[in-house]
Amino acid sequence: MKWLAVTGIALGPVLVILGLLCLFLEVKSPWRSYRLFSGLSTSWLSRGGLIQILFIILGLGYALPSFWLSGWLDSGAGIALGSEALVLALAIAVYHGMILSEARAIPLWSSSVLPVLSFFTALCTGLGLLLLISPAYVGLYGSTEVVDAMGILGILGIGFIIAELITLSSFISLRPSATYVASIRSIRTPLIAAVIGFMLALFLLSLGLGIGEVTPFMWTSQVSGALLLAGGFIIRYSILRAGYYAPLQILI
Amino acid sequence: MASERQTSWGGLVALDMFLGGIGAGAFTVASYWLSLAR
């Protein structure tokens, strides 16, 4: 299912562009955004901005030519561009945790587990997107190729979900301060919902692998993909909100 | 003013991290997947 992989590669930089647009809306003074790059030696926000822009350029440079040059992805230049973009994609996956860990005054965000959690959340949601859109590509390929390809995605998904659950459990069980514990307590319900979603996705992916036929595979993949995306958003949103509100609740 | 700022912070920044994370994750998984097929 080469075209599903090519779509995933092309969607990567596009989604990062959309994410950056959200940040510009948040900043409310986009014409001052050049200042973002003034603190490369000290700030993860500056480094992250540069990493994301380089990823967009290299990622699109890797993905777009593959739509009209048939051997581009396997060529030397294509592999070189793709490898550099891959390193930057891995850095972006970690960076979202690093940027929060700079906020030393907020105990929940300064956790050393957060960059690892951010990394596995990125992998789970990225895979979730591929699983969600995979049925659109089934008609292009034979059933054996679909089952083989979805089998690889299923095995990757199981590995990522287990890693995410282990990291999330470490994040929750840390007890560095009363504020940290209160922050975790304030997001207990959404985190439980996300964990249930991830466990359900784990079960469905295992079921799809066990059955090994195209139609059930498509159903389990699509539902697992939606659960992984929803769980990933809940985790990111809850952690951001709890960093702000739980310490305020303690003060009040 | 302060509470308005905090409410906005949660939504748009979470969306930036969510979309950026999906993009980075999808790119990583898809390029690894392609490398397996080579």
PDB file of C-alpha atoms in Angstrom:
ATOM      1  CA  MET A   1       0.000   0.000   0.000  1.00  0.00           C
ATOM      2  CA  LYS A   2       2.613   2.465  -1.190  1.00  0.00           C
ATOM      3  CA  TRP A   3       0.132   5.304  -1.794  1.00  0.00           C
ATOM      4  CA  LEU A   4      -1.097   5.217   1.812  1.00  0.00           C
ATOM      5  CA  ALA A   5       2.527   5.659   2.949  1.00  0.00           C
ATOM      6  CA  VAL A   6       3.080   8.477   0.412  1.00  0.00           C
ATOM      7  CA  THR A   7      -0.080  10.214   1.685  1.00  0.00           C
ATOM      8  CA  GLY A   8       1.221   9.906   5.265  1.00  0.00           C
ATOM      9  CA  ILE A   9       4.546  11.442   4.228  1.00  0.00           C
ATOM     10  CA  ALA A  10       2.797  14.329   2.428  1.00  0.00           C
ATOM     11  CA  LEU A  11       0.301  14.942   5.264  1.00  0.00           C
ATOM     12  CA  GLY A  12       3.142  15.219   7.830  1.00  0.00           C
ATOM     13  CA  PRO A  13       4.451  18.655   6.746  1.00  0.00           C
ATOM     14  CA  VAL A  14       0.910  19.878   5.898  1.00  0.00           C
ATOM     15  CA  LEU A  15      -0.315  19.143   9.444  1.00  0.00           C
ATOM     16  CA  VAL A  16       2.762  20.837  10.937  1.00  0.00           C
ATOM     17  CA  ILE A  17       1.914  23.938   8.832  1.00  0.00           C
ATOM     18  CA  LEU A  18      -1.671  23.871  10.194  1.00  0.00           C
ATOM     19  CA  GLY A  19      -0.295  23.543  13.744  1.00  0.00           C
ATOM     20  CA  LEU A  20       1.980  26.546  13.236  1.00  0.00           C
ATOM     21  CA  LEU A  21      -1.002  28.553  11.923  1.00  0.00           C
ATOM     22  CA  CYS A  22      -2.792  27.818  15.218  1.00  0.00           C
ATOM     23  CA  LEU A  23       0.256  29.165  17.081  1.00  0.00           C
ATOM     24  CA  PHE A  24       0.234  32.347  14.963  1.00  0.00           C
ATOM     25  CA  LEU A  25      -3.459  32.824  15.825  1.00  0.00           C
ATOM     26  CA  GLU A  26      -2.555  32.368  19.486  1.00  0.00           C
ATOM     27  CA  VAL A  27       0.306  34.889  19.345  1.00  0.00           C
ATOM     28  CA  LYS A  28      -2.120  37.537  17.998  1.00  0.00           C
ATOM     29  CA  SER A  29       0.869  39.514  16.566  1.00  0.00           C
ATOM     30  CA  PRO A  30       2.043  37.320  13.679  1.00  0.00           C
ATOM     31  CA  TRP A  31       4.162  40.157  12.212  1.00  0.00           C
ATOM     32  CA  ARG A  32       6.399  39.888  15.275  1.00  0.00           C
ATOM     33  CA  SER A  33       6.907  36.143  14.849  1.00  0.00           C
ATOM     34  CA  TYR A  34      10.435  36.684  13.471  1.00  0.00           C
ATOM     35  CA  ARG A  35      11.374  37.207  17.150  1.00  0.00           C
ATOM     36  CA  LEU A  36      10.703  33.498  17.602  1.00  0.00           C
ATOM     37  CA  PHE A  37      14.200  32.804  16.259  1.00  0.00           C
ATOM     38  CA  SER A  38      16.005  35.211  18.587  1.00  0.00           C
ATOM     39  CA  GLY A  39      16.586  32.662  21.348  1.00  0.00           C
ATOM     40  CA  LEU A  40      17.961  29.585  19.540  1.00  0.00           C
ATOM     41  CA  SER A  41      20.700  29.018  22.135  1.00  0.00           C
ATOM     42  CA  THR A  42      18.389  29.156  25.152  1.00  0.00           C
ATOM     43  CA  SER A  43      14.768  28.462  24.208  1.00  0.00           C
ATOM     44  CA  TRP A  44      13.056  25.283  23.019  1.00  0.00           C
ATOM     45  CA  LEU A  45      10.319  27.487  21.528  1.00  0.00           C
ATOM     46  CA  SER A  46      12.896  29.043  19.161  1.00  0.00           C
ATOM     47  CA  ARG A  47      14.568  25.715  18.371  1.00  0.00           C
ATOM     48  CA  GLY A  48      11.171  24.105  17.787  1.00  0.00           C
ATOM     49  CA  GLY A  49      10.131  26.890  15.389  1.00  0.00           C
ATOM     50  CA  LEU A  50      13.311  26.355  13.328  1.00  0.00           C
ATOM     51  CA  ILE A  51      12.988  22.543  13.435  1.00  0.00           C
ATOM     52  CA  GLN A  52       9.374  22.730  12.231  1.00  0.00           C
ATOM     53  CA  ILE A  53      10.156  25.106   9.341  1.00  0.00           C
ATOM     54  CA  LEU A  54      13.105  22.930   8.205  1.00  0.00           C
ATOM     55  CA  PHE A  55      10.873  19.829   8.476  1.00  0.00           C
ATOM     56  CA  ILE A  56       8.181  21.480   6.320  1.00  0.00           C
ATOM     57  CA  ILE A  57      10.744  22.343   3.595  1.00  0.00           C
ATOM     58  CA  LEU A  58      12.525  18.961   3.603  1.00  0.00           C
ATOM     59  CA  GLY A  59       9.324  16.933   4.149  1.00  0.00           C
ATOM     60  CA  LEU A  60       7.522  18.561   1.221  1.00  0.00           C
ATOM     61  CA  GLY A  61      10.735  18.266  -0.845  1.00  0.00           C
ATOM     62  CA  TYR A  62      10.672  14.518  -0.161  1.00  0.00           C
ATOM     63  CA  ALA A  63       6.928  13.936  -0.583  1.00  0.00           C
ATOM     64  CA  LEU A  64       5.768  16.141  -3.468  1.00  0.00           C
ATOM     65  CA  PRO A  65       8.089  14.919  -6.303  1.00  0.00           C
ATOM     66  CA  SER A  66       6.893  11.327  -5.655  1.00  0.00           C
ATOM     67  CA  PHE A  67       3.502  12.277  -7.180  1.00  0.00           C
ATOM     68  CA  TRP A  68       5.060  12.790 -10.664  1.00  0.00           C
ATOM     69  CA  LEU A  69       8.481  11.020 -10.463  1.00  0.00           C
ATOM     70  CA  SER A  70       7.858   7.288 -10.034  1.00  0.00           C
ATOM     71  CA  GLY A  71      11.304   6.285  -8.670  1.00  0.00           C
ATOM     72  CA  TRP A  72      11.873   9.438  -6.563  1.00  0.00           C
ATOM     73  CA  LEU A  73      11.337   7.908  -3.095  1.00  0.00           C
ATOM     74  CA  ASP A  74      13.904   5.151  -3.762  1.00  0.00           C
ATOM     75  CA  SER A  75      16.480   7.435  -5.420  1.00  0.00           C
ATOM     76  CA  GLY A  76      19.633   8.560  -3.584  1.00  0.00           C
ATOM     77  CA  ALA A  77      18.456  12.179  -3.391  1.00  0.00           C
ATOM     78  CA  GLY A  78      14.992  11.104  -2.217  1.00  0.00           C
ATOM     79  CA  ILE A  79      16.375   8.832   0.523  1.00  0.00           C
ATOM     80  CA  ALA A  80      18.798  11.573   1.676  1.00  0.00           C
ATOM     81  CA  LEU A  81      16.010  14.178   1.908  1.00  0.00           C
ATOM     82  CA  GLY A  82      13.658  11.682   3.555  1.00  0.00           C
ATOM     83  CA  SER A  83      16.256  10.684   6.181  1.00  0.00           C
ATOM     84  CA  GLU A  84      16.937  14.313   7.123  1.00  0.00           C
ATOM     85  CA  ALA A  85      13.193  15.030   7.326  1.00  0.00           C
ATOM     86  CA  LEU A  86      12.730  11.882   9.454  1.00  0.00           C
ATOM     87  CA  VAL A  87      15.301  13.094  12.022  1.00  0.00           C
ATOM     88  CA  LEU A  88      13.456  16.435  12.183  1.00  0.00           C
ATOM     89  CA  ALA A  89      10.070  14.662  12.536  1.00  0.00           C
ATOM     90  CA  LEU A  90      11.437  12.690  15.515  1.00  0.00           C
ATOM     91  CA  ALA A  91      12.719  15.965  17.008  1.00  0.00           C
ATOM     92  CA  ILE A  92       9.262  17.581  16.605  1.00  0.00           C
ATOM     93  CA  ALA A  93       7.646  14.602  18.348  1.00  0.00           C
ATOM     94  CA  VAL A  94       9.911  15.152  21.390  1.00  0.00           C
ATOM     95  CA  TYR A  95       9.957  18.975  21.197  1.00  0.00           C
ATOM     96  CA  HIS A  96       6.326  19.424  22.255  1.00  0.00           C
ATOM     97  CA  GLY A  97       7.264  17.871  25.596  1.00  0.00           C
ATOM     98  CA  MET A  98      10.551  19.798  25.831  1.00  0.00           C
ATOM     99  CA  ILE A  99       8.821  23.160  25.377  1.00  0.00           C
ATOM    100  CA  LEU A 100       6.497  22.453  28.315  1.00  0.00           C
ATOM    101  CA  SER A 101       9.374  21.197  30.461  1.00  0.00           C
ATOM    102  CA  GLU A 102      10.924  24.703  30.182  1.00  0.00           C
ATOM    103  CA  ALA A 103       8.128  26.044  32.408  1.00  0.00           C
ATOM    104  CA  ARG A 104       9.907  25.290  35.691  1.00  0.00           C
ATOM    105  CA  ALA A 105       7.244  27.109  37.738  1.00  0.00           C
ATOM    106  CA  ILE A 106       4.605  24.552  36.672  1.00  0.00           C
ATOM    107  CA  PRO A 107       5.460  21.207  38.328  1.00  0.00           C
ATOM    108  CA  LEU A 108       3.280  19.097  36.006  1.00  0.00           C
ATOM    109  CA  TRP A 109       5.058  20.408  32.905  1.00  0.00           C
ATOM    110  CA  SER A 110       8.592  20.216  34.267  1.00  0.00           C
ATOM    111  CA  SER A 111       8.287  16.424  34.548  1.00  0.00           C
ATOM    112  CA  SER A 112      11.158  14.613  32.830  1.00  0.00           C
ATOM    113  CA  VAL A 113       8.665  12.016  31.512  1.00  0.00           C
ATOM    114  CA  LEU A 114       6.767  14.587  29.420  1.00  0.00           C
ATOM    115  CA  PRO A 115       9.109  14.596  26.343  1.00  0.00           C
ATOM    116  CA  VAL A 116       8.890  10.770  26.198  1.00  0.00           C
ATOM    117  CA  LEU A 117       5.097  10.908  26.587  1.00  0.00           C
ATOM    118  CA  SER A 118       4.925  13.541  23.844  1.00  0.00           C
ATOM    119  CA  PHE A 119       7.050  11.307  21.572  1.00  0.00           C
ATOM    120  CA  PHE A 120       4.835   8.224  21.939  1.00  0.00           C
ATOM    121  CA  THR A 121       1.632  10.318  21.737  1.00  0.00           C
ATOM    122  CA  ALA A 122       2.892  11.693  18.398  1.00  0.00           C
ATOM    123  CA  LEU A 123       3.634   8.177  17.111  1.00  0.00           C
ATOM    124  CA  CYS A 124       0.233   6.848  18.278  1.00  0.00           C
ATOM    125  CA  THR A 125      -1.735   9.726  16.719  1.00  0.00           C
ATOM    126  CA  GLY A 126       0.326   9.655  13.487  1.00  0.00           C
ATOM    127  CA  LEU A 127      -0.332   5.942  13.149  1.00  0.00           C
ATOM    128  CA  GLY A 128      -3.966   6.594  14.111  1.00  0.00           C
ATOM    129  CA  LEU A 129      -4.323   8.932  11.120  1.00  0.00           C
ATOM    130  CA  LEU A 130      -2.882   6.301   8.737  1.00  0.00           C
ATOM    131  CA  LEU A 131      -5.205   3.630  10.170  1.00  0.00           C
ATOM    132  CA  LEU A 132      -8.214   5.952   9.890  1.00  0.00           C
ATOM    133  CA  ILE A 133      -7.670   6.750   6.192  1.00  0.00           C
ATOM    134  CA  SER A 134      -6.449   3.263   5.206  1.00  0.00           C
ATOM    135  CA  PRO A 135      -9.867   1.945   3.918  1.00  0.00           C
ATOM    136  CA  ALA A 136      -9.768   4.585   1.129  1.00  0.00           C
ATOM    137  CA  TYR A 137      -6.734   2.778  -0.385  1.00  0.00           C
ATOM    138  CA  VAL A 138      -7.927  -0.821  -0.130  1.00  0.00           C
ATOM    139  CA  GLY A 139      -9.477  -0.901  -3.614  1.00  0.00           C
ATOM    140  CA  LEU A 140      -6.088  -0.099  -5.212  1.00  0.00           C
ATOM    141  CA  TYR A 141      -4.421  -3.307  -4.014  1.00  0.00           C
ATOM    142  CA  GLY A 142      -4.961  -7.074  -3.801  1.00  0.00           C
ATOM    143  CA  SER A 143      -6.205  -8.608  -0.544  1.00  0.00           C
ATOM    144  CA  THR A 144      -2.845 -10.279   0.261  1.00  0.00           C
ATOM    145  CA  GLU A 145      -0.984  -6.980  -0.036  1.00  0.00           C
ATOM    146  CA  VAL A 146      -3.620  -5.188   2.097  1.00  0.00           C
ATOM    147  CA  VAL A 147      -3.470  -7.831   4.860  1.00  0.00           C
ATOM    148  CA  ASP A 148       0.371  -7.783   4.855  1.00  0.00           C
ATOM    149  CA  ALA A 149       0.520  -3.970   4.941  1.00  0.00           C
ATOM    150  CA  MET A 150      -2.152  -3.612   7.615  1.00  0.00           C
ATOM    151  CA  GLY A 151      -0.408  -6.342   9.607  1.00  0.00           C
ATOM    152  CA  ILE A 152       2.746  -4.195   9.793  1.00  0.00           C
ATOM    153  CA  LEU A 153       0.711  -1.135  10.861  1.00  0.00           C
ATOM    154  CA  GLY A 154      -1.140  -3.275  13.419  1.00  0.00           C
ATOM    155  CA  ILE A 155       2.091  -4.575  14.976  1.00  0.00           C
ATOM    156  CA  LEU A 156       3.562  -1.048  15.073  1.00  0.00           C
ATOM    157  CA  GLY A 157       0.323   0.190  16.653  1.00  0.00           C
ATOM    158  CA  ILE A 158       0.403  -2.461  19.389  1.00  0.00           C
ATOM    159  CA  GLY A 159       4.015  -1.542  20.213  1.00  0.00           C
ATOM    160  CA  PHE A 160       3.304   2.210  20.285  1.00  0.00           C
ATOM    161  CA  ILE A 161       0.174   1.815  22.446  1.00  0.00           C
ATOM    162  CA  ILE A 162       1.994  -0.351  25.016  1.00  0.00           C
ATOM    163  CA  ALA A 163       4.866   2.191  25.132  1.00  0.00           C
ATOM    164  CA  GLU A 164       2.347   5.064  25.489  1.00  0.00           C
ATOM    165  CA  LEU A 165       0.488   3.329  28.349  1.00  0.00           C
ATOM    166  CA  ILE A 166       3.746   2.541  30.207  1.00  0.00           C
ATOM    167  CA  THR A 167       4.946   6.162  29.818  1.00  0.00           C
ATOM    168  CA  LEU A 168       1.556   7.565  30.846  1.00  0.00           C
ATOM    169  CA  SER A 169       1.526   5.361  33.930  1.00  0.00           C
ATOM    170  CA  SER A 170       5.022   6.646  34.902  1.00  0.00           C
ATOM    171  CA  PHE A 171       3.831  10.228  34.348  1.00  0.00           C
ATOM    172  CA  ILE A 172       0.794   9.698  36.594  1.00  0.00           C
ATOM    173  CA  SER A 173       2.627   7.819  39.346  1.00  0.00           C
ATOM    174  CA  LEU A 174       5.334  10.473  39.893  1.00  0.00           C
ATOM    175  CA  ARG A 175       4.923  12.313  43.207  1.00  0.00           C
ATOM    176  CA  PRO A 176       7.420  15.207  43.142  1.00  0.00           C
ATOM    177  CA  SER A 177       5.134  17.747  44.892  1.00  0.00           C
ATOM    178  CA  ALA A 178       1.604  18.355  46.201  1.00  0.00           C
ATOM    179  CA  THR A 179       0.889  20.659  43.250  1.00  0.00           C
ATOM    180  CA  TYR A 180       1.886  17.909  40.810  1.00  0.00           C
ATOM    181  CA  VAL A 181      -0.410  15.397  42.525  1.00  0.00           C
ATOM    182  CA  ALA A 182      -3.288  17.933  42.541  1.00  0.00           C
ATOM    183  CA  SER A 183      -2.735  18.638  38.835  1.00  0.00           C
ATOM    184  CA  ILE A 184      -2.851  14.919  37.989  1.00  0.00           C
ATOM    185  CA  ARG A 185      -5.969  14.501  40.171  1.00  0.00           C
ATOM    186  CA  SER A 186      -7.716  17.334  38.295  1.00  0.00           C
ATOM    187  CA  ILE A 187      -7.329  15.476  34.957  1.00  0.00           C
ATOM    188  CA  ARG A 188      -7.998  11.974  36.276  1.00  0.00           C
ATOM    189  CA  THR A 189     -11.300  11.534  34.392  1.00  0.00           C
ATOM    190  CA  PRO A 190     -10.049  12.540  30.891  1.00  0.00           C
ATOM    191  CA  LEU A 191      -6.858  10.513  31.392  1.00  0.00           C
ATOM    192  CA  ILE A 192      -8.909   7.424  32.351  1.00  0.00           C
ATOM    193  CA  ALA A 193     -11.049   7.984  29.214  1.00  0.00           C
ATOM    194  CA  ALA A 194      -7.882   8.216  27.067  1.00  0.00           C
ATOM    195  CA  VAL A 195      -6.435   5.035  28.652  1.00  0.00           C
ATOM    196  CA  ILE A 196      -9.703   3.142  28.001  1.00  0.00           C
ATOM    197  CA  GLY A 197      -9.616   4.358  24.369  1.00  0.00           C
ATOM    198  CA  PHE A 198      -6.000   3.226  23.923  1.00  0.00           C
ATOM    199  CA  MET A 199      -6.739  -0.180  25.496  1.00  0.00           C
ATOM    200  CA  LEU A 200      -9.762  -0.622  23.226  1.00  0.00           C
ATOM    201  CA  ALA A 201      -7.589   0.271  20.208  1.00  0.00           C
ATOM    202  CA  LEU A 202      -5.007  -2.277  21.428  1.00  0.00           C
ATOM    203  CA  PHE A 203      -7.711  -4.940  21.639  1.00  0.00           C
ATOM    204  CA  LEU A 204      -9.131  -4.092  18.180  1.00  0.00           C
ATOM    205  CA  LEU A 205      -5.709  -4.101  16.489  1.00  0.00           C
ATOM    206  CA  SER A 206      -4.922  -7.472  18.073  1.00  0.00           C
ATOM    207  CA  LEU A 207      -8.339  -8.754  16.923  1.00  0.00           C
ATOM    208  CA  GLY A 208      -7.679  -7.551  13.345  1.00  0.00           C
ATOM    209  CA  LEU A 209      -4.273  -9.245  13.325  1.00  0.00           C
ATOM    210  CA  GLY A 210      -5.824 -12.440  14.681  1.00  0.00           C
ATOM    211  CA  ILE A 211      -8.600 -12.563  12.047  1.00  0.00           C
ATOM    212  CA  GLY A 212      -6.246 -11.564   9.196  1.00  0.00           C
ATOM    213  CA  GLU A 213      -8.948 -10.778   6.611  1.00  0.00           C
ATOM    214  CA  VAL A 214      -9.459  -7.524   4.694  1.00  0.00           C
ATOM    215  CA  THR A 215     -12.982  -6.424   5.783  1.00  0.00           C
ATOM    216  CA  PRO A 216     -12.599  -6.955   9.564  1.00  0.00           C
ATOM    217  CA  PHE A 217      -9.098  -5.475   9.332  1.00  0.00           C
ATOM    218  CA  MET A 218     -10.516  -2.293   7.798  1.00  0.00           C
ATOM    219  CA  TRP A 219     -13.160  -1.932  10.510  1.00  0.00           C
ATOM    220  CA  THR A 220     -10.770  -2.554  13.390  1.00  0.00           C
ATOM    221  CA  SER A 221      -8.148  -0.231  11.817  1.00  0.00           C
ATOM    222  CA  GLN A 222     -10.586   2.618  11.303  1.00  0.00           C
ATOM    223  CA  VAL A 223     -12.061   2.448  14.813  1.00  0.00           C
ATOM    224  CA  SER A 224      -8.579   2.049  16.370  1.00  0.00           C
ATOM    225  CA  GLY A 225      -7.341   5.051  14.381  1.00  0.00           C
ATOM    226  CA  ALA A 226     -10.221   7.227  15.624  1.00  0.00           C
ATOM    227  CA  LEU A 227      -9.630   6.083  19.232  1.00  0.00           C
ATOM    228  CA  LEU A 228      -5.886   6.825  19.033  1.00  0.00           C
ATOM    229  CA  LEU A 229      -6.510  10.317  17.616  1.00  0.00           C
ATOM    230  CA  ALA A 230      -9.158  11.112  20.254  1.00  0.00           C
ATOM    231  CA  GLY A 231      -6.994   9.722  23.087  1.00  0.00           C
ATOM    232  CA  GLY A 232      -3.952  11.692  21.912  1.00  0.00           C
ATOM    233  CA  PHE A 233      -5.888  14.976  21.829  1.00  0.00           C
ATOM    234  CA  ILE A 234      -7.408  14.350  25.272  1.00  0.00           C
ATOM    235  CA  ILE A 235      -3.947  13.676  26.765  1.00  0.00           C
ATOM    236  CA  ARG A 236      -2.355  16.811  25.254  1.00  0.00           C
ATOM    237  CA  TYR A 237      -5.291  19.108  26.065  1.00  0.00           C
ATOM    238  CA  SER A 238      -5.689  17.816  29.647  1.00  0.00           C
ATOM    239  CA  ILE A 239      -1.993  18.224  30.460  1.00  0.00           C
ATOM    240  CA  LEU A 240      -1.962  21.780  29.073  1.00  0.00           C
ATOM    241  CA  ARG A 241      -5.097  22.789  30.984  1.00  0.00           C
ATOM    242  CA  ALA A 242      -4.062  21.109  34.240  1.00  0.00           C
ATOM    243  CA  GLY A 243      -0.739  22.960  34.223  1.00  0.00           C
ATOM    244  CA  TYR A 244      -2.665  26.213  34.336  1.00  0.00           C
ATOM    245  CA  TYR A 245      -5.733  25.525  36.416  1.00  0.00           C
ATOM    246  CA  ALA A 246      -4.848  23.003  39.137  1.00  0.00           C
ATOM    247  CA  PRO A 247      -2.170  25.238  40.780  1.00  0.00           C
ATOM    248  CA  LEU A 248      -4.679  28.136  40.709  1.00  0.00           C
ATOM    249  CA  GLN A 249      -7.296  25.953  42.431  1.00  0.00           C
ATOM    250  CA  ILE A 250      -4.836  25.159  45.217  1.00  0.00           C
ATOM    251  CA  LEU A 251      -4.148  28.887  45.756  1.00  0.00           C
ATOM    252  CA  ILE A 252      -7.869  29.706  45.839  1.00  0.00           C
TER     253      ILE A 252
ATOM    254  CA  MET B   1      -8.383  39.554  30.641  1.00  0.00           C
ATOM    255  CA  ALA B   2      -6.101  37.033  32.304  1.00  0.00           C
ATOM    256  CA  SER B   3      -8.733  34.271  32.363  1.00  0.00           C
ATOM    257  CA  GLU B   4      -9.596  34.981  28.710  1.00  0.00           C
ATOM    258  CA  ARG B   5      -5.916  34.527  27.823  1.00  0.00           C
ATOM    259  CA  GLN B   6      -5.683  31.243  29.745  1.00  0.00           C
ATOM    260  CA  THR B   7      -8.788  29.785  28.098  1.00  0.00           C
ATOM    261  CA  SER B   8      -7.412  30.573  24.642  1.00  0.00           C
ATOM    262  CA  TRP B   9      -3.982  29.100  25.552  1.00  0.00           C
ATOM    263  CA  GLY B  10      -5.392  25.646  26.228  1.00  0.00           C
ATOM    264  CA  GLY B  11      -7.273  25.289  22.952  1.00  0.00           C
ATOM    265  CA  LEU B  12      -5.000  26.669  20.238  1.00  0.00           C
ATOM    266  CA  VAL B  13      -1.698  25.506  21.709  1.00  0.00           C
ATOM    267  CA  ALA B  14      -3.146  22.028  22.309  1.00  0.00           C
ATOM    268  CA  LEU B  15      -4.311  22.051  18.687  1.00  0.00           C
ATOM    269  CA  ASP B  16      -0.811  23.090  17.526  1.00  0.00           C
ATOM    270  CA  MET B  17       0.774  20.268  19.520  1.00  0.00           C
ATOM    271  CA  PHE B  18      -1.921  17.815  18.420  1.00  0.00           C
ATOM    272  CA  LEU B  19      -1.623  18.620  14.690  1.00  0.00           C
ATOM    273  CA  GLY B  20       2.188  18.907  14.791  1.00  0.00           C
ATOM    274  CA  GLY B  21       2.393  15.619  16.683  1.00  0.00           C
ATOM    275  CA  ILE B  22       0.120  13.824  14.201  1.00  0.00           C
ATOM    276  CA  GLY B  23       2.170  15.234  11.299  1.00  0.00           C
ATOM    277  CA  ALA B  24       5.510  14.196  12.810  1.00  0.00           C
ATOM    278  CA  GLY B  25       4.121  10.785  13.807  1.00  0.00           C
ATOM    279  CA  ALA B  26       2.476  10.102  10.429  1.00  0.00           C
ATOM    280  CA  PHE B  27       5.683  11.081   8.604  1.00  0.00           C
ATOM    281  CA  THR B  28       7.810   8.866  10.891  1.00  0.00           C
ATOM    282  CA  VAL B  29       5.546   5.812  10.581  1.00  0.00           C
ATOM    283  CA  ALA B  30       5.037   6.223   6.810  1.00  0.00           C
ATOM    284  CA  SER B  31       8.749   6.667   6.016  1.00  0.00           C
ATOM    285  CA  TYR B  32       9.692   3.693   8.223  1.00  0.00           C
ATOM    286  CA  TRP B  33       6.966   1.658   6.524  1.00  0.00           C
ATOM    287  CA  LEU B  34       8.304   2.630   3.067  1.00  0.00           C
ATOM    288  CA  SER B  35      11.852   1.717   4.102  1.00  0.00           C
ATOM    289  CA  LEU B  36      10.616  -1.783   5.035  1.00  0.00           C
ATOM    290  CA  ALA B  37       9.178  -2.181   1.522  1.00  0.00           C
ATOM    291  CA  ARG B  38      12.524  -1.293  -0.177  1.00  0.00           C
TER     292      ARG B  38
END
